[in-house]
Coordinates of N, CA and C in Angstrom, one line a residue:
X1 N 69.9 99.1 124.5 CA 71.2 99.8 124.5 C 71.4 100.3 125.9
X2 N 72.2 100.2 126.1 CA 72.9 100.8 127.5 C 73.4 102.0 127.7
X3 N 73.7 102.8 128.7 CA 74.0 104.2 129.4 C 75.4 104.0 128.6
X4 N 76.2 103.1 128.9 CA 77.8 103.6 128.7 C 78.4 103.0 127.3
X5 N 77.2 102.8 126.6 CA 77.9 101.8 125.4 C 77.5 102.8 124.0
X6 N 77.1 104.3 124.1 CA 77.5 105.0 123.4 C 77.7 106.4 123.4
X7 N 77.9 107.1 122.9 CA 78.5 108.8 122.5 C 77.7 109.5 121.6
X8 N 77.2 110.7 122.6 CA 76.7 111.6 122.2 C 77.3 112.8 120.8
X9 N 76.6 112.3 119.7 CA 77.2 113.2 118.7 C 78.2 114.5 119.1
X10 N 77.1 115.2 119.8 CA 77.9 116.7 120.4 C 78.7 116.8 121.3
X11 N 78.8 115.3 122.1 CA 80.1 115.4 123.0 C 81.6 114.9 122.4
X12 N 80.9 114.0 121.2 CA 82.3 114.2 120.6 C 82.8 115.4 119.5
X13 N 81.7 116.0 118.7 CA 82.0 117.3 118.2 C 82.3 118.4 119.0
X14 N 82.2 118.4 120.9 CA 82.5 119.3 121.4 C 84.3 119.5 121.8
X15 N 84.6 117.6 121.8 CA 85.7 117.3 122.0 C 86.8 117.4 120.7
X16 N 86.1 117.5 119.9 CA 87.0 117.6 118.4 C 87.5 119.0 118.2
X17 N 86.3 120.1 118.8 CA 86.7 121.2 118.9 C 87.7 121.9 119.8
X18 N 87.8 121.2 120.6 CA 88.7 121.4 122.1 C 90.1 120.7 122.0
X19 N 89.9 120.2 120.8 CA 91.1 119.2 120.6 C 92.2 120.1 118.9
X20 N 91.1 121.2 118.9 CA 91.6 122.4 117.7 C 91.6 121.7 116.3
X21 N 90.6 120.7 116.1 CA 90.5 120.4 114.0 C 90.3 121.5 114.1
X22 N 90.7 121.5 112.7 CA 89.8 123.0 111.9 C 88.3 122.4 111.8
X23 N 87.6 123.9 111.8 CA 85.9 124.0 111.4 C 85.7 123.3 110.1
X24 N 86.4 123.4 109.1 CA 86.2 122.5 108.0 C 86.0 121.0 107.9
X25 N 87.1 120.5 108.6 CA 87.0 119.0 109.2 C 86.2 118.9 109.8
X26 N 85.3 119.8 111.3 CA 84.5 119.4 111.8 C 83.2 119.2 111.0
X27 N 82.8 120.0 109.9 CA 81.5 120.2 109.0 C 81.9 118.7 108.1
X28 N 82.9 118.2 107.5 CA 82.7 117.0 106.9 C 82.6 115.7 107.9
X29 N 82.8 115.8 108.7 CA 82.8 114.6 109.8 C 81.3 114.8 110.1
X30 N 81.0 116.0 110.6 CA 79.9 115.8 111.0 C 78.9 115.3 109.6
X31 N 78.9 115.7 108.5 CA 78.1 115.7 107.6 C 78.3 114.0 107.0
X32 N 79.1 113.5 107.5 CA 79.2 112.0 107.3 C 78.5 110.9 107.8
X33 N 78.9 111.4 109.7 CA 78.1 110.3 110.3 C 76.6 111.0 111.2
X34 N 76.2 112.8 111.0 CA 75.2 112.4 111.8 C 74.2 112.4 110.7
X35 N 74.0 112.5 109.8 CA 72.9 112.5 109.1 C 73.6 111.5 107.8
X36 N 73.9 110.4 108.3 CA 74.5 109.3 106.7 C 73.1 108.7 105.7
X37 N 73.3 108.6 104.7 CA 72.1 108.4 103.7 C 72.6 107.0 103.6
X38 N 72.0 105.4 103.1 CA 72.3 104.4 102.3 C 71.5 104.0 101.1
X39 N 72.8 103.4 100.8 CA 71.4 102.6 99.4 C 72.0 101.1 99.4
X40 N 71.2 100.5 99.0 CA 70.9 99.4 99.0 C 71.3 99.0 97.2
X41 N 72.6 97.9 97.0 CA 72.1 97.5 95.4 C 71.9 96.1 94.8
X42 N 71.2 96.4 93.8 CA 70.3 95.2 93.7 C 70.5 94.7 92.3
X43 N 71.1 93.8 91.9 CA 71.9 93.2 90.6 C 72.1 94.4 89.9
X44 N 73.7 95.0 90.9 CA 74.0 96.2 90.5 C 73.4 97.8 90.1
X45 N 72.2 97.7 90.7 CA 71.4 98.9 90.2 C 71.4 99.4 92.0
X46 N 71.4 100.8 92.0 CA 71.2 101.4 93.6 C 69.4 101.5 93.6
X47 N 68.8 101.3 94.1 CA 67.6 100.7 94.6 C 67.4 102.1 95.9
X48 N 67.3 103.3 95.8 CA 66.8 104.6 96.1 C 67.7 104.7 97.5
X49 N 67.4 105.4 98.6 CA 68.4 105.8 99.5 C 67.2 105.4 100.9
X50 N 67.9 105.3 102.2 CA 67.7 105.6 103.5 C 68.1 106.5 104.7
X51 N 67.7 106.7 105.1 CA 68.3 107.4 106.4 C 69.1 106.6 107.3
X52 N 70.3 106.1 108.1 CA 70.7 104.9 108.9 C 70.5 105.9 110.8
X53 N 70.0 105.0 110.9 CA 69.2 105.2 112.2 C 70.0 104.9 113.3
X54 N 71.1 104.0 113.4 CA 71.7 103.1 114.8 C 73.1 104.1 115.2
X55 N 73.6 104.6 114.3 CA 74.9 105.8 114.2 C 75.7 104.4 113.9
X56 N 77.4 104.9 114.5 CA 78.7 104.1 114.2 C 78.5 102.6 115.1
X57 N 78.3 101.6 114.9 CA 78.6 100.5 115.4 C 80.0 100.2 116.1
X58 N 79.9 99.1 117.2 CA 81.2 98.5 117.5 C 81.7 97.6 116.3
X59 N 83.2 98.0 116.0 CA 83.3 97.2 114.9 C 83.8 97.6 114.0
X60 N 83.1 98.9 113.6 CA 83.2 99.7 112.1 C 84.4 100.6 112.5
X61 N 84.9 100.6 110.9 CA 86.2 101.5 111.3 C 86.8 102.7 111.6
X62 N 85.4 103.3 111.9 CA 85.9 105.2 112.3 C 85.3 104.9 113.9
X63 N 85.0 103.6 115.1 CA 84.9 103.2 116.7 C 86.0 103.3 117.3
X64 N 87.3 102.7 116.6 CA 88.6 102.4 117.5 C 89.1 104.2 117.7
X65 N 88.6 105.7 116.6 CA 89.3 106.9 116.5 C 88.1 107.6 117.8
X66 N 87.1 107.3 118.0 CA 85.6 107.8 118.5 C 86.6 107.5 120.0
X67 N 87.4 106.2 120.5 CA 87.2 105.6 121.7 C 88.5 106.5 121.8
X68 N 89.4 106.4 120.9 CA 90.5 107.8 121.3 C 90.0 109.0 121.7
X69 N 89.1 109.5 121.2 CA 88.6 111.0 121.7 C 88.2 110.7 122.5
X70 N 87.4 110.0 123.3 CA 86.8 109.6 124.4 C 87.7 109.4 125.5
X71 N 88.8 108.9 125.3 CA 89.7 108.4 126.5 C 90.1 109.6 126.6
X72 N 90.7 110.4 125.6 CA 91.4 111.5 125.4 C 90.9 112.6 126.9
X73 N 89.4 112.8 126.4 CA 88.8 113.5 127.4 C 88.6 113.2 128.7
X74 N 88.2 111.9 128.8 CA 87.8 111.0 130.5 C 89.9 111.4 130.9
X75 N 91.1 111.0 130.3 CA 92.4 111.4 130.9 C 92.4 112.7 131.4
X76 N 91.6 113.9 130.8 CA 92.0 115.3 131.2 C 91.1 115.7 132.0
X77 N 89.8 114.9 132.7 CA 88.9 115.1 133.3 C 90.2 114.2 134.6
X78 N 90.6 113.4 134.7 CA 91.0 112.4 135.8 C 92.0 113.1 136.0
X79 N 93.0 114.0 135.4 CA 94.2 114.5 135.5 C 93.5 115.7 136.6
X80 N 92.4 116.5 136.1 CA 91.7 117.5 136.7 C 91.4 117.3 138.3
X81 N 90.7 116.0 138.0 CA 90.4 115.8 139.4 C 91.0 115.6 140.7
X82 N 92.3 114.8 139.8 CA 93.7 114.4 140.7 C 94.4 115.8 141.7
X83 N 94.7 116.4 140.9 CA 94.7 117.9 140.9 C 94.1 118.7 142.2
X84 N 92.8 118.8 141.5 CA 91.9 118.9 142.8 C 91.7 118.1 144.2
X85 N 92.2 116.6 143.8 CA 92.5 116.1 145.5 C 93.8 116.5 146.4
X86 N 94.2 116.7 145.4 CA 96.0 117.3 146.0 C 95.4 118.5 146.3
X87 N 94.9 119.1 145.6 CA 94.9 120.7 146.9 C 93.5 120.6 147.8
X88 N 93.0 119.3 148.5 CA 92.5 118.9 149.2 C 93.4 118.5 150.4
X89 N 94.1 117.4 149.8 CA 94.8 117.2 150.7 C 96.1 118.2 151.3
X90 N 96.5 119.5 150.7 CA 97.0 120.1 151.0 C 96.5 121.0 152.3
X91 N 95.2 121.6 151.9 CA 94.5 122.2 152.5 C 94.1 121.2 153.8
X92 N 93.9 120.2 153.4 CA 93.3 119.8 155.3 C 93.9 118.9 156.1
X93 N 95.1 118.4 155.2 CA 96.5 117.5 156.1 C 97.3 118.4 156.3
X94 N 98.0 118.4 155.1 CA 99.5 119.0 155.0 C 99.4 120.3 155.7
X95 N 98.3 120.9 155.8 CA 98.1 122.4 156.3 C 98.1 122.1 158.0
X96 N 97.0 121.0 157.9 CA 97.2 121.1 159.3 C 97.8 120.6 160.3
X97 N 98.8 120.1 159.5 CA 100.1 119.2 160.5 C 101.0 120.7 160.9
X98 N 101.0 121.5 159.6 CA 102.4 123.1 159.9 C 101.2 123.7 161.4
X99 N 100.0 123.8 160.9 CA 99.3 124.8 161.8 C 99.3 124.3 163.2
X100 N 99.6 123.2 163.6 CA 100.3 122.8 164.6 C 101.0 123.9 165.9
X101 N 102.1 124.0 164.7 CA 103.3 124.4 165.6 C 102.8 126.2 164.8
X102 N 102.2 126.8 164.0 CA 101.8 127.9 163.5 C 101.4 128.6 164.9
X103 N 100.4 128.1 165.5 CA 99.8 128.5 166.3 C 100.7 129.2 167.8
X104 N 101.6 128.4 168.5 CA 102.5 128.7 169.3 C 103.8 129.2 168.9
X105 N 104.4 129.3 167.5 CA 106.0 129.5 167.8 C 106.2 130.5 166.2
X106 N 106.8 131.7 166.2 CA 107.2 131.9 165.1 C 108.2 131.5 164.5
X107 N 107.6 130.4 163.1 CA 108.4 129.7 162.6 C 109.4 130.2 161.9
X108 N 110.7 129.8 161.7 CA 111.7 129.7 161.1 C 111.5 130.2 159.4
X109 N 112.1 131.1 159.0 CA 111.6 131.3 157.3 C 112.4 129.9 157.1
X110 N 113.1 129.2 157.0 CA 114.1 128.2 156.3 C 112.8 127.6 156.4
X111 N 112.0 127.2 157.5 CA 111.2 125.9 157.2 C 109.8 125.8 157.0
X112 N 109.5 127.3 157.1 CA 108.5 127.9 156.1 C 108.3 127.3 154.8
X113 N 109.6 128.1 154.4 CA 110.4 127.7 153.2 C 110.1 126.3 152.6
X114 N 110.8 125.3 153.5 CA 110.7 123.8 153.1 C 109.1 123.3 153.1
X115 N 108.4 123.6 154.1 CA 107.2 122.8 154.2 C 106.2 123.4 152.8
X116 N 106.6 125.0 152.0 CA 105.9 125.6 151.4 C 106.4 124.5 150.0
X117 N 108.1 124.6 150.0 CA 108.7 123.7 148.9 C 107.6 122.6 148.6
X118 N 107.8 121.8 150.1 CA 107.1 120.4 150.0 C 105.6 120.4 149.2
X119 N 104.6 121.3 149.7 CA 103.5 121.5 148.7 C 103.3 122.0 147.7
X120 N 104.2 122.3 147.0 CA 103.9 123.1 145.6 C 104.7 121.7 145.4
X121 N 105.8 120.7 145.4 CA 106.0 119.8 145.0 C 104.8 118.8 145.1
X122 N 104.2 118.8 146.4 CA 103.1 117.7 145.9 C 102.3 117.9 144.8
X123 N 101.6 118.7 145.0 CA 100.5 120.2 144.0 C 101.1 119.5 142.7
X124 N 102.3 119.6 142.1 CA 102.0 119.9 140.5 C 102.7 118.3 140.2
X125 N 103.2 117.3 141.1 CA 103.9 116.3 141.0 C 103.4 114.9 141.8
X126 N 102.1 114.9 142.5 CA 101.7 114.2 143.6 C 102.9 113.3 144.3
X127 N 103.1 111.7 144.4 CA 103.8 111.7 145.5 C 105.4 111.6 145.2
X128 N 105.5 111.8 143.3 CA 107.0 111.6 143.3 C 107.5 113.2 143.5
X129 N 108.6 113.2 144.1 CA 109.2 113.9 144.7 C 110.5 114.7 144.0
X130 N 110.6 114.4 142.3 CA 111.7 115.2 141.5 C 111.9 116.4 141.7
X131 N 113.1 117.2 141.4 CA 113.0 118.9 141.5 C 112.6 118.8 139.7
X132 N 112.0 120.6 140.1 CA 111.2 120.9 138.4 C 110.5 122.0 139.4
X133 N 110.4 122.7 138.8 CA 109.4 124.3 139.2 C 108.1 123.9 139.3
X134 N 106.8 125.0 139.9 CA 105.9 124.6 139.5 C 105.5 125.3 138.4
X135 N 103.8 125.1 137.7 CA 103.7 126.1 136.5 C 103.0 127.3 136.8
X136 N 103.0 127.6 138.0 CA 102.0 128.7 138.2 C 103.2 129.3 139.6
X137 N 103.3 130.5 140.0 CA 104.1 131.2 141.1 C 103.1 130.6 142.3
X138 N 103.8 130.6 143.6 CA 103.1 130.1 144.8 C 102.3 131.4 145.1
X139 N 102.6 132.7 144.9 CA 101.9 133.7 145.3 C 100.3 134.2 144.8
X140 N 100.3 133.3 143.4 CA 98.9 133.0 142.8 C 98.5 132.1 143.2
X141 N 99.1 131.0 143.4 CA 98.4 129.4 144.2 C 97.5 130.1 145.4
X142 N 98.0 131.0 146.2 CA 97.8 131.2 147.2 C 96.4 132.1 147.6
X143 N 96.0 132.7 146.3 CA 95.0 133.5 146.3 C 93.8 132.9 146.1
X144 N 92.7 133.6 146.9 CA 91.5 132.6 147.2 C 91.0 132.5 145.6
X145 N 89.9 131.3 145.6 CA 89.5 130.8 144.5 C 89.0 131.9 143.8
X146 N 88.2 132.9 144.2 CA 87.3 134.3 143.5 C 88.4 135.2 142.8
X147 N 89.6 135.0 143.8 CA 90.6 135.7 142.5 C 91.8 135.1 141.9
X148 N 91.3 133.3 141.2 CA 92.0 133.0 140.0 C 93.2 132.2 141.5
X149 N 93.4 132.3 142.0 CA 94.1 131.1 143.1 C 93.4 129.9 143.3
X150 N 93.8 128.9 144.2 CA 93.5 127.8 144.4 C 93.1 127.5 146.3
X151 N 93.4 128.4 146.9 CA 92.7 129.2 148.1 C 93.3 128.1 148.6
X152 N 94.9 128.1 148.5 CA 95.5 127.2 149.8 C 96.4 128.5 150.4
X153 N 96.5 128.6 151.6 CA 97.2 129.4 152.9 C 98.6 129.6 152.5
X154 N 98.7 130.7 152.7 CA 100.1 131.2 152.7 C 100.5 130.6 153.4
X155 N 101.9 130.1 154.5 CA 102.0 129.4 155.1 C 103.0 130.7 156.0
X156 N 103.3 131.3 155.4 CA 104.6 132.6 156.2 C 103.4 133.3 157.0
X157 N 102.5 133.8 155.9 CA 101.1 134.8 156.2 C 100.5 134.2 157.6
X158 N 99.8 132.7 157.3 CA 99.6 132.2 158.1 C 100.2 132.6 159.7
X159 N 101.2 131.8 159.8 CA 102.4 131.2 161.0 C 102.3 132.9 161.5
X160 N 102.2 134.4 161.1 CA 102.4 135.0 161.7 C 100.4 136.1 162.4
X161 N 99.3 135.5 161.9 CA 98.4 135.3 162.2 C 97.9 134.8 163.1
X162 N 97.9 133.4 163.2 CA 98.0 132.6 164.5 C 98.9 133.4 165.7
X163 N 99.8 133.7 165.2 CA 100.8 134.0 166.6 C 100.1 135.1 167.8
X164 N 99.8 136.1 166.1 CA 99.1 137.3 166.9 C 97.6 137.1 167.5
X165 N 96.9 136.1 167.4 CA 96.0 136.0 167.5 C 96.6 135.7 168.7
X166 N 97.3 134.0 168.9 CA 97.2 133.8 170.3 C 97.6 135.4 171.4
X167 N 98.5 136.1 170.9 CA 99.1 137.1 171.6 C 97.8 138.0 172.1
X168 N 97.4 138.6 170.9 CA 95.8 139.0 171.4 C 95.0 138.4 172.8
X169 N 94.6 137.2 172.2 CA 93.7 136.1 173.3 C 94.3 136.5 174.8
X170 N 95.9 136.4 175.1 CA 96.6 136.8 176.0 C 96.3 138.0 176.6
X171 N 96.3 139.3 176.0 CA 95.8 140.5 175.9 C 94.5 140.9 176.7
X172 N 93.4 140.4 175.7 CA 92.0 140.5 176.1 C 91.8 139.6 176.8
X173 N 91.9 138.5 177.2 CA 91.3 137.5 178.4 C 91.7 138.1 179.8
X174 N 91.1 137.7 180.2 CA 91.7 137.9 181.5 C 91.6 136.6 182.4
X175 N 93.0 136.2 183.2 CA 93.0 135.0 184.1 C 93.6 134.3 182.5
X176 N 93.8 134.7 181.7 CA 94.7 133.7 180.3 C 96.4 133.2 180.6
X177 N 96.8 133.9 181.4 CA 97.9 133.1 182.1 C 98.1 132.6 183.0

């Protein structure tokens, strides 16, 4: 038998649960296939019982509902992940193409504005570009991970940090101009 050619009882009763059956359904499902009894009959007489040892086979007719829960889960794991590269790439492209011009000039609210639009459109839409809100306010996106945000940069906050910093640097160096 191979790594990928079966399913762990409890990862699919963990997914049945996450998927809201009732507890009732989950106790007859389970009571069906992890502990199934057979019998064997023998010119119609049952000939005592077994234990069945191999679980659900490719084939049998409760595999094709097993491979639905299964895709079910691997889709909202891949949806997650997707997710997570978008505010990767938000964070180390898209951030650092504004931080650019952040650093030298106080930017414009209008285009604050836009470049902030542009990422919360990528963020909840990747590269198609429809209008539609996002599901969450930008002012929570924006809060570091430890408090329930996704610890991508304000971008207003930002643009006026840099500034003062460079203004500082000006400040305290000496020979800086």
């Amino acid at each position: 038998m191979k790594a990928f050619d079966s399913l762990s009882w409890e990862f699919i009763f963990n997914s049945l649960e996450a998927l809201n059956f009732p507890p009732s359904f989950l106790w007859w499902i389970k009571g069906c296939i992890t502990f199934p009894y057979f019998s064997v009959a023998i010119n119609g007489t049952l000939a005592g019982y077994f234990l069945g040892k191999r679980g659900v086979r490719q084939g049998g007719p409760i595999s094709p509902y097993l491979f639905v829960i299964d895709m079910e889960v691997f889709s909202r794991i891949m949806d997650s992940a997707a997710a997570e590269g978008r505010v990767q790439l938000i964070n180390s492209v898209l951030f650092s193409m504004a931080s650019y011009w952040c650093y030298d000039f106080i930017l414009p609210k209008k285009v604050i504005k836009l470049v902030q639009q542009k990422c919360q459109s990528f963020l909840w839409k990747g590269l198609e570009q429809h209008a539609g809100g996002g599901k969450i306010s930008w002012e929570t996106i924006c809060l570091p991970k430890v408090e329930g945000g996704l610890g991508i940069k304000d971008f207003n906050l930002w643009n006026k940090v840099c500034v003062l910093k460079n203004l500082w640097y000006l400040l305290v160096s000496s020979g800086s101009l």
